[in-house]
Amino acid sequence: MDDVSILAELATHMSQVPPSDSLPVRLCRAAVMMLSADGGSIVLTPDSMPAFPLAASNTVARRIESVQEIFDAGPTRSARETANLAEVSVVTASATPSLVMDELRHAAGDVTISAYPMRVAGEVLGVLAVYTSRRRALSRPPEDAQTLADIVGAALLQSMDADPTDLVAWPARARVHQATGMVVAQLRVSPEDALTLIRARAYAQGTTIEAVSDDLVSRRLNFASDDDSTGRERS
């Protein structure tokens, strides 16, 4: 299927999504419909910054990306690093001991995750990831799904150039960076180590990186007064 046809079909599916949704959410949901997936997400991977989920079509997709964000591992990261499709069946992969796969199975059940890099002008802008239940195949071949991901990436990049405020996840992510800076100041560690500690806290408490960051920015949490950053207070 040629690029023009895929773009036209994407526009048709976007017209079925409520216009009140943000552009990333509309693109995400339209892509899910085109691929006949059960859900999906869009993750941005800006230069010199940690990757972060920008949009998700439903709660399960949010859980899948939250697990991968906390562990900084999984098919989304693989697609980002290799600039190629990364696909995994969570139940099959769980036969080989892996904490990430175990957490994905608990979060989403028997799903297959397909992660496509959004390649724009030779660079990976982010990842379009979709999932299907019970190892059901997507309705499009990998080459069409990859073209779709590239088109979604180009649309997002054009939107960022035209109106960065349309990407509504930026404010939430800014709080993560602010929280990272606070942990750097509290513990005198590198930004990379600070983010690792935030991830560890989120995993230990069964919550999200954004929730831990909110606690830090709101000063409900201070890692300097904790025993090990995972929630145990000093005696």
Short mmCIF file of C-alpha atoms in Angstrom, two decimals:
data_model
loop_
_atom_site.label_atom_id
_atom_site.label_comp_id
_atom_site.label_asym_id
_atom_site.label_seq_id
_atom_site.Cartn_x
_atom_site.Cartn_y
_atom_site.Cartn_z
CA MET A 1 0.00 0.00 0.00
CA ASP A 2 1.49 3.38 -0.97
CA ASP A 3 2.15 6.28 1.39
CA VAL A 4 -0.64 8.46 -0.02
CA SER A 5 -3.25 5.74 0.51
CA ILE A 6 -2.09 5.13 4.09
CA LEU A 7 -2.16 8.87 4.82
CA ALA A 8 -5.68 9.17 3.37
CA GLU A 9 -6.91 6.24 5.46
CA LEU A 10 -5.31 7.70 8.59
CA ALA A 11 -7.17 10.96 7.99
CA THR A 12 -10.44 9.04 7.57
CA HIS A 13 -9.97 7.21 10.88
CA MET A 14 -8.97 10.44 12.64
CA SER A 15 -12.31 11.93 11.64
CA GLN A 16 -13.96 9.22 13.76
CA VAL A 17 -12.09 10.28 16.91
CA PRO A 18 -13.57 13.11 19.05
CA PRO A 19 -12.00 16.41 17.93
CA SER A 20 -11.74 17.45 21.58
CA ASP A 21 -8.95 14.90 22.06
CA SER A 22 -5.39 16.14 21.63
CA LEU A 23 -3.62 15.52 18.32
CA PRO A 24 -1.36 12.76 19.75
CA VAL A 25 -4.39 10.91 21.15
CA ARG A 26 -6.29 11.25 17.86
CA LEU A 27 -3.29 9.95 15.90
CA CYS A 28 -2.83 7.09 18.35
CA ARG A 29 -6.45 5.97 18.27
CA ALA A 30 -6.64 6.27 14.48
CA ALA A 31 -3.50 4.13 14.12
CA VAL A 32 -4.98 1.50 16.47
CA MET A 33 -8.12 1.37 14.33
CA MET A 34 -6.13 1.09 11.09
CA LEU A 35 -4.12 -1.85 12.40
CA SER A 36 -7.14 -3.52 14.08
CA ALA A 37 -5.18 -3.56 17.34
CA ASP A 38 -6.73 -3.65 20.82
CA GLY A 39 -4.84 -0.56 21.95
CA GLY A 40 -1.70 1.44 21.49
CA SER A 41 0.51 4.29 22.57
CA ILE A 42 2.89 6.92 21.25
CA VAL A 43 6.21 7.46 22.99
CA LEU A 44 8.55 10.34 22.21
CA THR A 45 12.32 9.94 22.41
CA PRO A 46 13.75 13.48 22.29
CA ASP A 47 17.51 13.93 22.08
CA SER A 48 19.37 13.95 25.42
CA MET A 49 16.11 13.33 27.32
CA PRO A 50 14.51 10.13 28.62
CA ALA A 51 11.75 8.68 26.46
CA PHE A 52 8.24 9.40 27.68
CA PRO A 53 4.69 8.27 26.82
CA LEU A 54 2.85 11.01 24.93
CA ALA A 55 -0.52 9.35 24.27
CA ALA A 56 -2.35 6.08 24.92
CA SER A 57 -5.60 4.78 23.50
CA ASN A 58 -6.78 3.07 26.70
CA THR A 59 -5.85 2.07 30.24
CA VAL A 60 -4.09 -1.16 29.27
CA ALA A 61 -1.87 0.67 26.79
CA ARG A 62 -0.98 3.16 29.53
CA ARG A 63 -0.06 0.31 31.87
CA ILE A 64 2.14 -1.31 29.24
CA GLU A 65 4.10 1.89 28.65
CA SER A 66 4.30 2.68 32.36
CA VAL A 67 5.97 -0.69 33.04
CA GLN A 68 8.45 -0.15 30.21
CA GLU A 69 9.16 3.39 31.39
CA ILE A 70 9.85 2.26 34.95
CA PHE A 71 12.23 -0.51 33.85
CA ASP A 72 13.58 1.40 30.84
CA ALA A 73 13.28 -1.86 28.92
CA GLY A 74 10.93 -3.69 26.57
CA PRO A 75 9.93 -3.58 22.90
CA THR A 76 9.47 0.20 22.87
CA ARG A 77 13.08 0.71 23.91
CA SER A 78 14.27 -1.93 21.43
CA ALA A 79 12.44 -0.22 18.56
CA ARG A 80 13.89 3.12 19.60
CA GLU A 81 17.46 1.83 19.78
CA THR A 82 17.44 -0.33 16.64
CA ALA A 83 15.16 1.88 14.49
CA ASN A 84 13.34 -1.32 13.52
CA LEU A 85 10.20 -3.18 14.48
CA ALA A 86 10.38 -4.87 17.88
CA GLU A 87 7.70 -7.44 18.65
CA VAL A 88 7.15 -9.64 21.66
CA SER A 89 4.49 -12.04 22.89
CA VAL A 90 4.40 -11.37 26.62
CA VAL A 91 3.26 -14.86 27.69
CA THR A 92 5.77 -16.65 25.44
CA ALA A 93 8.58 -14.35 26.53
CA SER A 94 7.66 -14.92 30.17
CA ALA A 95 8.77 -18.55 29.78
CA THR A 96 12.26 -17.10 30.06
CA PRO A 97 12.65 -15.44 33.48
CA SER A 98 12.36 -11.66 33.06
CA LEU A 99 11.05 -9.17 35.59
CA VAL A 100 9.95 -6.80 32.82
CA MET A 101 7.95 -9.50 31.02
CA ASP A 102 6.42 -10.67 34.30
CA GLU A 103 5.28 -7.12 35.06
CA LEU A 104 3.92 -6.69 31.52
CA ARG A 105 1.98 -9.93 31.86
CA HIS A 106 0.49 -8.76 35.16
CA ALA A 107 -0.36 -5.37 33.64
CA ALA A 108 -1.83 -6.55 30.35
CA GLY A 109 -2.30 -10.33 30.31
CA ASP A 110 -1.73 -12.43 27.18
CA VAL A 111 -0.80 -9.75 24.68
CA THR A 112 1.55 -9.32 21.76
CA ILE A 113 3.23 -5.91 21.61
CA SER A 114 4.44 -4.52 18.29
CA ALA A 115 6.62 -1.40 18.50
CA TYR A 116 7.38 0.61 15.36
CA PRO A 117 9.97 3.42 15.35
CA MET A 118 8.62 6.74 14.04
CA ARG A 119 11.37 7.57 11.58
CA VAL A 120 11.44 11.14 10.32
CA ALA A 121 14.24 12.50 8.11
CA GLY A 122 16.51 9.63 9.08
CA GLU A 123 16.02 10.11 12.82
CA VAL A 124 13.84 8.20 15.31
CA LEU A 125 11.39 10.72 16.79
CA GLY A 126 9.68 8.12 18.94
CA VAL A 127 7.75 4.85 18.83
CA LEU A 128 4.22 3.85 17.89
CA ALA A 129 3.42 0.70 19.89
CA VAL A 130 0.25 -1.37 19.56
CA TYR A 131 -0.92 -4.54 21.24
CA THR A 132 -3.31 -7.36 20.45
CA SER A 133 -4.78 -9.92 22.83
CA ARG A 134 -4.27 -13.68 22.67
CA ARG A 135 -1.57 -13.41 19.99
CA ARG A 136 -4.00 -12.19 17.34
CA ALA A 137 -2.24 -10.80 14.27
CA LEU A 138 -2.52 -7.19 13.14
CA SER A 139 -4.60 -6.51 10.02
CA ARG A 140 -1.71 -4.88 8.12
CA PRO A 141 1.69 -6.23 7.07
CA PRO A 142 4.75 -4.90 8.92
CA GLU A 143 5.80 -2.64 6.05
CA ASP A 144 2.43 -0.84 6.01
CA ALA A 145 2.45 -0.50 9.80
CA GLN A 146 5.97 0.97 9.62
CA THR A 147 4.87 3.49 6.99
CA LEU A 148 1.96 4.42 9.23
CA ALA A 149 4.33 4.98 12.17
CA ASP A 150 6.54 7.21 10.04
CA ILE A 151 3.53 9.26 8.93
CA VAL A 152 2.35 9.64 12.53
CA GLY A 153 5.83 10.80 13.50
CA ALA A 154 5.91 13.36 10.70
CA ALA A 155 2.49 14.69 11.76
CA LEU A 156 3.67 15.07 15.35
CA LEU A 157 6.87 16.83 14.31
CA GLN A 158 4.91 19.26 12.15
CA SER A 159 2.56 19.92 15.07
CA MET A 160 5.48 20.59 17.43
CA ASP A 161 6.89 23.11 14.97
CA ALA A 162 3.51 24.81 14.53
CA ASP A 163 2.16 24.74 18.08
CA PRO A 164 4.14 22.94 20.83
CA THR A 165 1.28 23.46 23.31
CA ASP A 166 -0.80 20.94 21.35
CA LEU A 167 1.33 18.17 22.86
CA VAL A 168 -0.47 18.18 26.18
CA ALA A 169 1.91 15.70 27.84
CA TRP A 170 4.77 18.24 27.87
CA PRO A 171 3.66 19.92 31.15
CA ALA A 172 3.44 16.55 32.93
CA ARG A 173 6.86 15.59 31.67
CA ALA A 174 8.29 18.92 32.73
CA ARG A 175 7.39 17.91 36.30
CA VAL A 176 9.43 14.72 35.89
CA HIS A 177 12.46 16.78 34.89
CA GLN A 178 11.84 19.17 37.78
CA ALA A 179 11.58 16.24 40.18
CA THR A 180 14.79 14.76 38.77
CA GLY A 181 16.56 18.04 39.48
CA MET A 182 15.24 18.03 43.04
CA VAL A 183 16.62 14.53 43.65
CA VAL A 184 19.97 15.64 42.21
CA ALA A 185 20.02 18.47 44.77
CA GLN A 186 18.81 16.29 47.64
CA LEU A 187 21.24 13.41 47.15
CA ARG A 188 24.04 14.98 45.09
CA VAL A 189 23.79 12.34 42.37
CA SER A 190 23.82 12.57 38.58
CA PRO A 191 20.56 13.22 36.67
CA GLU A 192 20.73 9.67 35.31
CA ASP A 193 21.00 8.21 38.82
CA ALA A 194 18.24 10.51 40.06
CA LEU A 195 15.86 9.25 37.38
CA THR A 196 16.83 5.66 38.21
CA LEU A 197 15.87 6.29 41.84
CA ILE A 198 12.53 7.77 40.79
CA ARG A 199 11.89 4.68 38.65
CA ALA A 200 12.79 2.43 41.60
CA ARG A 201 10.42 4.33 43.88
CA ALA A 202 7.60 4.02 41.35
CA TYR A 203 8.16 0.27 41.02
CA ALA A 204 8.40 -0.30 44.77
CA GLN A 205 5.14 1.57 45.37
CA GLY A 206 3.31 0.12 42.39
CA THR A 207 2.70 3.56 40.92
CA THR A 208 3.90 5.69 38.00
CA ILE A 209 6.94 7.89 37.48
CA GLU A 210 4.60 10.87 37.09
CA ALA A 211 2.96 10.18 40.48
CA VAL A 212 6.32 10.01 42.27
CA SER A 213 7.42 13.19 40.49
CA ASP A 214 4.27 14.99 41.65
CA ASP A 215 5.03 13.97 45.23
CA LEU A 216 8.57 15.29 44.92
CA VAL A 217 7.59 18.59 43.31
CA SER A 218 4.79 19.08 45.85
CA ARG A 219 7.33 18.33 48.62
CA ARG A 220 5.27 15.46 49.99
CA LEU A 221 8.35 13.34 49.36
CA ASN A 222 12.01 13.99 50.03
CA PHE A 223 14.52 11.31 49.12
CA ALA A 224 17.08 12.80 51.52
CA SER A 225 14.86 11.79 54.46
CA ASP A 226 14.25 8.28 53.14
CA ASP A 227 16.26 5.20 53.97
CA ASP A 228 16.82 4.16 50.33
CA SER A 229 14.43 6.09 48.05
CA THR A 230 12.01 3.16 47.85
CA GLY A 231 9.67 4.29 50.56
CA ARG A 232 11.14 3.14 53.87
CA GLU A 233 11.49 6.01 56.31
CA ARG A 234 14.48 6.27 58.57
CA SER A 235 13.98 5.18 62.14
#
